[in-house]
Amino acid sequence: MWIIPRAQGTTLLWTKLQENAMFIVLKSRSDSGTLVASFVSVVLTTTEDQPLTYRIVLKADPAQMVVAVSNSLEQIRKHWDWIEADMMPKMLDSMDYRDKVQFIVSKIASMATAGEEEEEDQNEEAVVTRFHREFPLVSAGQSQKLLTYFRTSLWVRMPTKGTMFITEASVCYHSPPNIRIVIPFKLISNISKESALGLIPNSIKISAYDQPGSKKEQQYYFTFFSRDEAYSTLCQLWKMAIEQLANPSDESSSPSCPSTPSSFTSSSTFSSSTPSTPSHVPPSITSRSEVPPSPVLADGMFMSPIITGSTQPSSPMVASIRPTKYSLDMQKRNIDYTSLFKLPSTEVLLEEHWCSYWRKSYIVGKLYVSYNFCCFQANEVVSAKELYVVLSFKQIGSIQKVNSIMGLVGSSIKVILNAEASSSSSSSSPFSSSSSSPLTSSGGSEDSSNINNKEKEGKEKDKSPREHFFLLYNRDQTFDSMTNIWRQHVLAKTALIPSVQSMGEGGNSVVASPYVEPSEQLRVYKANLWDKYITKNGPLGLSMLKTRKLRELVRLGTPEEMRGIVWLITSGAIASWEVNPGYFQEILTEHKDMTSLAIEEIEKDLHRTLGKQPYFKTDDGILRLRNVLVAYSWRNPAIGYCQAMNVVAGMFLLHCSEEAAFWLLCKVCEDLLTDYYSTAMIGSIVDQKIFAIITQNHFPKLYQHLEKIGLPINILSLPWFMCLFIGYIPWEVALRVLDGFLYEGPLVLFQAGLAILKVNQDDILALDDSEQVVDMMKARHYDAQQLMDTTFHHFALTITPDYIAELRNSQKYKT
């Protein structure tokens, strides 16, 4: 059957049967009767009910991709005949090889979705029966509903073929005839990816205590042909188990959120079943607005409830929901979606489709549709490109069907941003002398060339993309759902956020910020690089394309005059603001003249904020800082206020308006540094333990010296992480760390911390007084670019997101 294309991996397990310019037919070596063949059979059956003997592989660059699998040579030959008779002749001579690969992947992925779902359904009943037969006591438990399963092998002196059954509370493994293992999630101390031998696929190691209260651990090594899905599922359930142990009766508090406008109703294409209230919907939404329909699966698309409103600290699906395989999958999809595009956590994925995005050539990837946004991510394996596109339905002027792009035939959707999104809400470049046009609620009628000519005052035409083309296999269905959502936003006439220019105006940001580039030549050089990027990938705002080049520019350093605007875009705070325009002023007005314990603490810290910065000695600076902190304390009473939030908010206010600073603070407290500023500070405590571990691994001598002089590394680094290094290293360096952190996430804090220790290692070892160490590190002159190079390159291979995630889960269990 056709499958969603995936990486082929090693070819040592396969024999080539047939080949043409684009494809290869492979046969498994598992049926040759040799010892190697027996081992190959064990490996290949780790994810299949039976060994899949044949496969068709696309010769993509840089990695080959499997596009069809079967035990039947006849079925593979039918697929092969279709490729040669139908697909290959349609490949235009004008298309280069990469364009052909991306077109093929998009088409096959679209055809494969429904087929894979049917294949799963055929095996599910037999698997459930087997689980109940082999684990009768486990399956009888009320909280032991089977969620999913994986074919795997457990290493017991040698690999044993079997099945991993995953329930809500346990990992169960069975290998005929009599190997049965049950590992409760609440006894697991660590789950990690392990590298196995040479050609053997990678493994997952589960470490678990043999009983509650025991210190004796056992390790289980499970080998998977493709381990990522199993690893993700295991970590997801383990994390829920840890949170339940830490907070057995936790009722997480959500910030107050504005309700969905009453004119927004559910799409007619969605399920007409009786609405049910998902437990992750904020109370202010469920009590003040209509709850959308229950989720359904339809025609190979993933459909979810439509939930709109403000962001909240908790995840889209909280642990109080008893998970089923569907809700677990839905939770993961939504978390992955909102994290990938840095959207509000309440944004719920409605559809996802394989497609190609047209930008001079086909770029294969996925189109995601939710209630407020449509987004695209390039598949880097196929396209070798890093590309993220985020479009707000509120900023769309029209959605059209297109049957050809640049003369190439294909069923496409054309999305055109309205004039406000292009010329006002998101200007082409902050370095342009043009002024923004006023915001209106009606769509713009001028074409892009007229707008660009006005902005450039007759100069070279701006190449910023207002038009976005998506080539889809199931174009008509996707078009209907997208236009239905878009029309609801048009009918609702929801407000747009302020222009990009005004986001940085409220506090005279450039005047307030004390930082000046070391040289005018460097300032001009950076400005030119950013101007070129925005001209090509803009307009500067939510819809700006994010490519690998943007990452390079952020690491080089953001120009001071546009730092606040870039922070909003790279962090995703602008998306939260987009969904909730006016929310900041509403919450201040609603709680005017009200007081609380958090506000009393805020008043104590206002005049202690960034004491060396003159702006916070003025009435205007104090007023704006108070507004941001007070608004957040009412938004999220569970946090209220914590010391260090004033420092973070103060830095934002030096670069952007009050409302912009508020949404940046929300992003930091609720998404980037979750549980850092809560009463228990569990997130910060866990990360300090992790930083201590990695410091000891990288700098054992330095680690021991700091312990000896009474300055343990977690004590030294705690304010670094809480204040994002602001005030603990020179201002210029702290800004550069903040640039990277807001784009690449918390990983940058660990990498930057190690880079700072590496630079200061010799000087620290020469000092025996802890206060001298702290003062020395604050006063040291750093080569900012060299430090950033060390941050992003020296520790990139060892300090990875997966590594930090594993340590976080493990340390949270032990905390």
PDB file of N, CA, C and O in Angstrom, residues 561-605:
ATOM      1  N   GLU A 561      16.995  49.163  16.787  1.00  0.00           N
ATOM      2  CA  GLU A 561      15.779  49.914  16.499  1.00  0.00           C
ATOM      3  C   GLU A 561      14.594  49.037  16.137  1.00  0.00           C
ATOM      4  O   GLU A 561      13.464  49.511  16.059  1.00  0.00           O
ATOM      5  N   MET A 562      14.808  47.744  15.897  1.00  0.00           N
ATOM      6  CA  MET A 562      13.698  46.868  15.549  1.00  0.00           C
ATOM      7  C   MET A 562      13.634  45.649  16.472  1.00  0.00           C
ATOM      8  O   MET A 562      12.900  44.706  16.224  1.00  0.00           O
ATOM      9  N   ARG A 563      14.376  45.703  17.565  1.00  0.00           N
ATOM     10  CA  ARG A 563      14.482  44.539  18.441  1.00  0.00           C
ATOM     11  C   ARG A 563      13.128  44.135  19.016  1.00  0.00           C
ATOM     12  O   ARG A 563      12.762  42.959  19.016  1.00  0.00           O
ATOM     13  N   GLY A 564      12.355  45.087  19.514  1.00  0.00           N
ATOM     14  CA  GLY A 564      11.066  44.747  20.119  1.00  0.00           C
ATOM     15  C   GLY A 564      10.119  44.097  19.128  1.00  0.00           C
ATOM     16  O   GLY A 564       9.407  43.136  19.460  1.00  0.00           O
ATOM     17  N   ILE A 565      10.082  44.608  17.901  1.00  0.00           N
ATOM     18  CA  ILE A 565       9.202  44.055  16.879  1.00  0.00           C
ATOM     19  C   ILE A 565       9.619  42.628  16.533  1.00  0.00           C
ATOM     20  O   ILE A 565       8.790  41.724  16.437  1.00  0.00           O
ATOM     21  N   VAL A 566      10.926  42.425  16.363  1.00  0.00           N
ATOM     22  CA  VAL A 566      11.428  41.086  16.035  1.00  0.00           C
ATOM     23  C   VAL A 566      11.147  40.114  17.179  1.00  0.00           C
ATOM     24  O   VAL A 566      10.793  38.958  16.952  1.00  0.00           O
ATOM     25  N   TRP A 567      11.303  40.550  18.416  1.00  0.00           N
ATOM     26  CA  TRP A 567      10.990  39.678  19.556  1.00  0.00           C
ATOM     27  C   TRP A 567       9.539  39.202  19.505  1.00  0.00           C
ATOM     28  O   TRP A 567       9.240  38.037  19.779  1.00  0.00           O
ATOM     29  N   LEU A 568       8.633  40.102  19.179  1.00  0.00           N
ATOM     30  CA  LEU A 568       7.221  39.721  19.075  1.00  0.00           C
ATOM     31  C   LEU A 568       7.020  38.634  18.028  1.00  0.00           C
ATOM     32  O   LEU A 568       6.260  37.677  18.238  1.00  0.00           O
ATOM     33  N   ILE A 569       7.701  38.763  16.904  1.00  0.00           N
ATOM     34  CA  ILE A 569       7.523  37.818  15.804  1.00  0.00           C
ATOM     35  C   ILE A 569       8.196  36.492  16.098  1.00  0.00           C
ATOM     36  O   ILE A 569       7.595  35.420  15.958  1.00  0.00           O
ATOM     37  N   THR A 570       9.452  36.528  16.514  1.00  0.00           N
ATOM     38  CA  THR A 570      10.202  35.286  16.692  1.00  0.00           C
ATOM     39  C   THR A 570       9.716  34.469  17.889  1.00  0.00           C
ATOM     40  O   THR A 570       9.814  33.249  17.888  1.00  0.00           O
ATOM     41  N   SER A 571       9.186  35.140  18.913  1.00  0.00           N
ATOM     42  CA  SER A 571       8.686  34.413  20.089  1.00  0.00           C
ATOM     43  C   SER A 571       7.296  33.841  19.874  1.00  0.00           C
ATOM     44  O   SER A 571       6.888  32.901  20.563  1.00  0.00           O
ATOM     45  N   GLY A 572       6.541  34.421  18.942  1.00  0.00           N
ATOM     46  CA  GLY A 572       5.152  34.018  18.751  1.00  0.00           C
ATOM     47  C   GLY A 572       4.178  34.853  19.557  1.00  0.00           C
ATOM     48  O   GLY A 572       2.969  34.654  19.484  1.00  0.00           O
ATOM     49  N   ALA A 573       4.677  35.815  20.330  1.00  0.00           N
ATOM     50  CA  ALA A 573       3.785  36.664  21.127  1.00  0.00           C
ATOM     51  C   ALA A 573       2.818  37.430  20.241  1.00  0.00           C
ATOM     52  O   ALA A 573       1.678  37.715  20.636  1.00  0.00           O
ATOM     53  N   ILE A 574       3.242  37.748  19.036  1.00  0.00           N
ATOM     54  CA  ILE A 574       2.381  38.498  18.123  1.00  0.00           C
ATOM     55  C   ILE A 574       1.139  37.699  17.741  1.00  0.00           C
ATOM     56  O   ILE A 574       0.076  38.260  17.473  1.00  0.00           O
ATOM     57  N   ALA A 575       1.241  36.356  17.721  1.00  0.00           N
ATOM     58  CA  ALA A 575       0.081  35.510  17.403  1.00  0.00           C
ATOM     59  C   ALA A 575      -0.952  35.564  18.522  1.00  0.00           C
ATOM     60  O   ALA A 575      -2.160  35.603  18.269  1.00  0.00           O
ATOM     61  N   SER A 576      -0.493  35.561  19.771  1.00  0.00           N
ATOM     62  CA  SER A 576      -1.414  35.689  20.903  1.00  0.00           C
ATOM     63  C   SER A 576      -2.118  37.041  20.881  1.00  0.00           C
ATOM     64  O   SER A 576      -3.315  37.147  21.143  1.00  0.00           O
ATOM     65  N   TRP A 577      -1.377  38.061  20.559  1.00  0.00           N
ATOM     66  CA  TRP A 577      -1.942  39.402  20.447  1.00  0.00           C
ATOM     67  C   TRP A 577      -2.941  39.452  19.298  1.00  0.00           C
ATOM     68  O   TRP A 577      -4.011  40.062  19.410  1.00  0.00           O
ATOM     69  N   GLU A 578      -2.617  38.815  18.185  1.00  0.00           N
ATOM     70  CA  GLU A 578      -3.498  38.778  17.018  1.00  0.00           C
ATOM     71  C   GLU A 578      -4.869  38.206  17.354  1.00  0.00           C
ATOM     72  O   GLU A 578      -5.898  38.687  16.883  1.00  0.00           O
ATOM     73  N   VAL A 579      -4.898  37.170  18.187  1.00  0.00           N
ATOM     74  CA  VAL A 579      -6.160  36.522  18.559  1.00  0.00           C
ATOM     75  C   VAL A 579      -6.946  37.383  19.548  1.00  0.00           C
ATOM     76  O   VAL A 579      -8.175  37.311  19.596  1.00  0.00           O
ATOM     77  N   ASN A 580      -6.248  38.205  20.316  1.00  0.00           N
ATOM     78  CA  ASN A 580      -6.906  38.951  21.394  1.00  0.00           C
ATOM     79  C   ASN A 580      -6.579  40.440  21.378  1.00  0.00           C
ATOM     80  O   ASN A 580      -6.028  40.980  22.346  1.00  0.00           O
ATOM     81  N   PRO A 581      -6.885  41.150  20.303  1.00  0.00           N
ATOM     82  CA  PRO A 581      -6.608  42.594  20.284  1.00  0.00           C
ATOM     83  C   PRO A 581      -7.448  43.309  21.336  1.00  0.00           C
ATOM     84  O   PRO A 581      -8.626  43.013  21.513  1.00  0.00           O
ATOM     85  N   GLY A 582      -6.833  44.226  22.053  1.00  0.00           N
ATOM     86  CA  GLY A 582      -7.563  44.994  23.062  1.00  0.00           C
ATOM     87  C   GLY A 582      -7.673  44.330  24.410  1.00  0.00           C
ATOM     88  O   GLY A 582      -8.159  44.935  25.380  1.00  0.00           O
ATOM     89  N   TYR A 583      -7.216  43.092  24.534  1.00  0.00           N
ATOM     90  CA  TYR A 583      -7.344  42.339  25.786  1.00  0.00           C
ATOM     91  C   TYR A 583      -6.590  43.019  26.925  1.00  0.00           C
ATOM     92  O   TYR A 583      -7.074  43.082  28.064  1.00  0.00           O
ATOM     93  N   PHE A 584      -5.407  43.547  26.641  1.00  0.00           N
ATOM     94  CA  PHE A 584      -4.581  44.182  27.670  1.00  0.00           C
ATOM     95  C   PHE A 584      -5.316  45.355  28.312  1.00  0.00           C
ATOM     96  O   PHE A 584      -5.393  45.466  29.544  1.00  0.00           O
ATOM     97  N   GLN A 585      -5.872  46.247  27.491  1.00  0.00           N
ATOM     98  CA  GLN A 585      -6.593  47.390  28.031  1.00  0.00           C
ATOM     99  C   GLN A 585      -7.862  46.964  28.755  1.00  0.00           C
ATOM    100  O   GLN A 585      -8.235  47.551  29.771  1.00  0.00           O
ATOM    101  N   GLU A 586      -8.530  45.930  28.238  1.00  0.00           N
ATOM    102  CA  GLU A 586      -9.760  45.444  28.873  1.00  0.00           C
ATOM    103  C   GLU A 586      -9.490  44.953  30.291  1.00  0.00           C
ATOM    104  O   GLU A 586     -10.251  45.246  31.221  1.00  0.00           O
ATOM    105  N   ILE A 587      -8.408  44.203  30.474  1.00  0.00           N
ATOM    106  CA  ILE A 587      -8.141  43.639  31.800  1.00  0.00           C
ATOM    107  C   ILE A 587      -7.725  44.733  32.779  1.00  0.00           C
ATOM    108  O   ILE A 587      -8.059  44.673  33.977  1.00  0.00           O
ATOM    109  N   LEU A 588      -7.018  45.769  32.297  1.00  0.00           N
ATOM    110  CA  LEU A 588      -6.678  46.892  33.173  1.00  0.00           C
ATOM    111  C   LEU A 588      -7.928  47.679  33.567  1.00  0.00           C
ATOM    112  O   LEU A 588      -8.095  48.075  34.731  1.00  0.00           O
ATOM    113  N   THR A 589      -8.825  47.896  32.610  1.00  0.00           N
ATOM    114  CA  THR A 589     -10.059  48.637  32.884  1.00  0.00           C
ATOM    115  C   THR A 589     -10.951  47.859  33.842  1.00  0.00           C
ATOM    116  O   THR A 589     -11.521  48.425  34.793  1.00  0.00           O
ATOM    117  N   GLU A 590     -11.066  46.559  33.616  1.00  0.00           N
ATOM    118  CA  GLU A 590     -11.930  45.716  34.442  1.00  0.00           C
ATOM    119  C   GLU A 590     -11.483  45.690  35.896  1.00  0.00           C
ATOM    120  O   GLU A 590     -12.305  45.590  36.811  1.00  0.00           O
ATOM    121  N   HIS A 591     -10.164  45.780  36.143  1.00  0.00           N
ATOM    122  CA  HIS A 591      -9.647  45.678  37.509  1.00  0.00           C
ATOM    123  C   HIS A 591      -9.110  47.015  38.036  1.00  0.00           C
ATOM    124  O   HIS A 591      -8.318  47.034  38.978  1.00  0.00           O
ATOM    125  N   LYS A 592      -9.555  48.090  37.426  1.00  0.00           N
ATOM    126  CA  LYS A 592      -9.092  49.411  37.851  1.00  0.00           C
ATOM    127  C   LYS A 592      -9.428  49.653  39.325  1.00  0.00           C
ATOM    128  O   LYS A 592     -10.524  49.349  39.795  1.00  0.00           O
ATOM    129  N   ASP A 593      -8.461  50.189  40.068  1.00  0.00           N
ATOM    130  CA  ASP A 593      -8.598  50.541  41.494  1.00  0.00           C
ATOM    131  C   ASP A 593      -8.754  49.318  42.384  1.00  0.00           C
ATOM    132  O   ASP A 593      -9.042  49.466  43.589  1.00  0.00           O
ATOM    133  N   MET A 594      -8.596  48.101  41.849  1.00  0.00           N
ATOM    134  CA  MET A 594      -8.644  46.898  42.673  1.00  0.00           C
ATOM    135  C   MET A 594      -7.230  46.573  43.153  1.00  0.00           C
ATOM    136  O   MET A 594      -6.243  46.951  42.525  1.00  0.00           O
ATOM    137  N   THR A 595      -7.144  45.893  44.271  1.00  0.00           N
ATOM    138  CA  THR A 595      -5.841  45.548  44.824  1.00  0.00           C
ATOM    139  C   THR A 595      -5.777  44.062  45.154  1.00  0.00           C
ATOM    140  O   THR A 595      -6.807  43.370  45.171  1.00  0.00           O
ATOM    141  N   SER A 596      -4.556  43.586  45.384  1.00  0.00           N
ATOM    142  CA  SER A 596      -4.348  42.170  45.713  1.00  0.00           C
ATOM    143  C   SER A 596      -2.980  42.037  46.345  1.00  0.00           C
ATOM    144  O   SER A 596      -2.175  42.984  46.348  1.00  0.00           O
ATOM    145  N   LEU A 597      -2.689  40.853  46.876  1.00  0.00           N
ATOM    146  CA  LEU A 597      -1.377  40.604  47.462  1.00  0.00           C
ATOM    147  C   LEU A 597      -0.287  40.730  46.401  1.00  0.00           C
ATOM    148  O   LEU A 597       0.800  41.264  46.672  1.00  0.00           O
ATOM    149  N   ALA A 598      -0.573  40.258  45.183  1.00  0.00           N
ATOM    150  CA  ALA A 598       0.409  40.349  44.103  1.00  0.00           C
ATOM    151  C   ALA A 598       0.730  41.812  43.795  1.00  0.00           C
ATOM    152  O   ALA A 598       1.904  42.170  43.573  1.00  0.00           O
ATOM    153  N   ILE A 599      -0.281  42.673  43.795  1.00  0.00           N
ATOM    154  CA  ILE A 599      -0.055  44.089  43.489  1.00  0.00           C
ATOM    155  C   ILE A 599       0.795  44.740  44.573  1.00  0.00           C
ATOM    156  O   ILE A 599       1.643  45.594  44.294  1.00  0.00           O
ATOM    157  N   GLU A 600       0.588  44.344  45.823  1.00  0.00           N
ATOM    158  CA  GLU A 600       1.413  44.871  46.909  1.00  0.00           C
ATOM    159  C   GLU A 600       2.881  44.511  46.700  1.00  0.00           C
ATOM    160  O   GLU A 600       3.779  45.331  46.933  1.00  0.00           O
ATOM    161  N   GLU A 601       3.130  43.267  46.242  1.00  0.00           N
ATOM    162  CA  GLU A 601       4.510  42.842  45.981  1.00  0.00           C
ATOM    163  C   GLU A 601       5.083  43.583  44.772  1.00  0.00           C
ATOM    164  O   GLU A 601       6.269  43.925  44.747  1.00  0.00           O
ATOM    165  N   ILE A 602       4.253  43.828  43.779  1.00  0.00           N
ATOM    166  CA  ILE A 602       4.696  44.569  42.598  1.00  0.00           C
ATOM    167  C   ILE A 602       5.159  45.967  42.988  1.00  0.00           C
ATOM    168  O   ILE A 602       6.216  46.444  42.536  1.00  0.00           O
ATOM    169  N   GLU A 603       4.393  46.644  43.835  1.00  0.00           N
ATOM    170  CA  GLU A 603       4.739  48.007  44.242  1.00  0.00           C
ATOM    171  C   GLU A 603       6.098  48.059  44.931  1.00  0.00           C
ATOM    172  O   GLU A 603       6.844  49.029  44.800  1.00  0.00           O
ATOM    173  N   LYS A 604       6.427  47.002  45.680  1.00  0.00           N
ATOM    174  CA  LYS A 604       7.717  46.965  46.372  1.00  0.00           C
ATOM    175  C   LYS A 604       8.885  46.900  45.400  1.00  0.00           C
ATOM    176  O   LYS A 604       9.975  47.402  45.688  1.00  0.00           O
ATOM    177  N   ASP A 605       8.651  46.257  44.239  1.00  0.00           N
ATOM    178  CA  ASP A 605       9.758  45.999  43.308  1.00  0.00           C
ATOM    179  C   ASP A 605       9.860  46.997  42.162  1.00  0.00           C
ATOM    180  O   ASP A 605      10.838  46.984  41.415  1.00  0.00           O
TER     181      ASP A 605
END
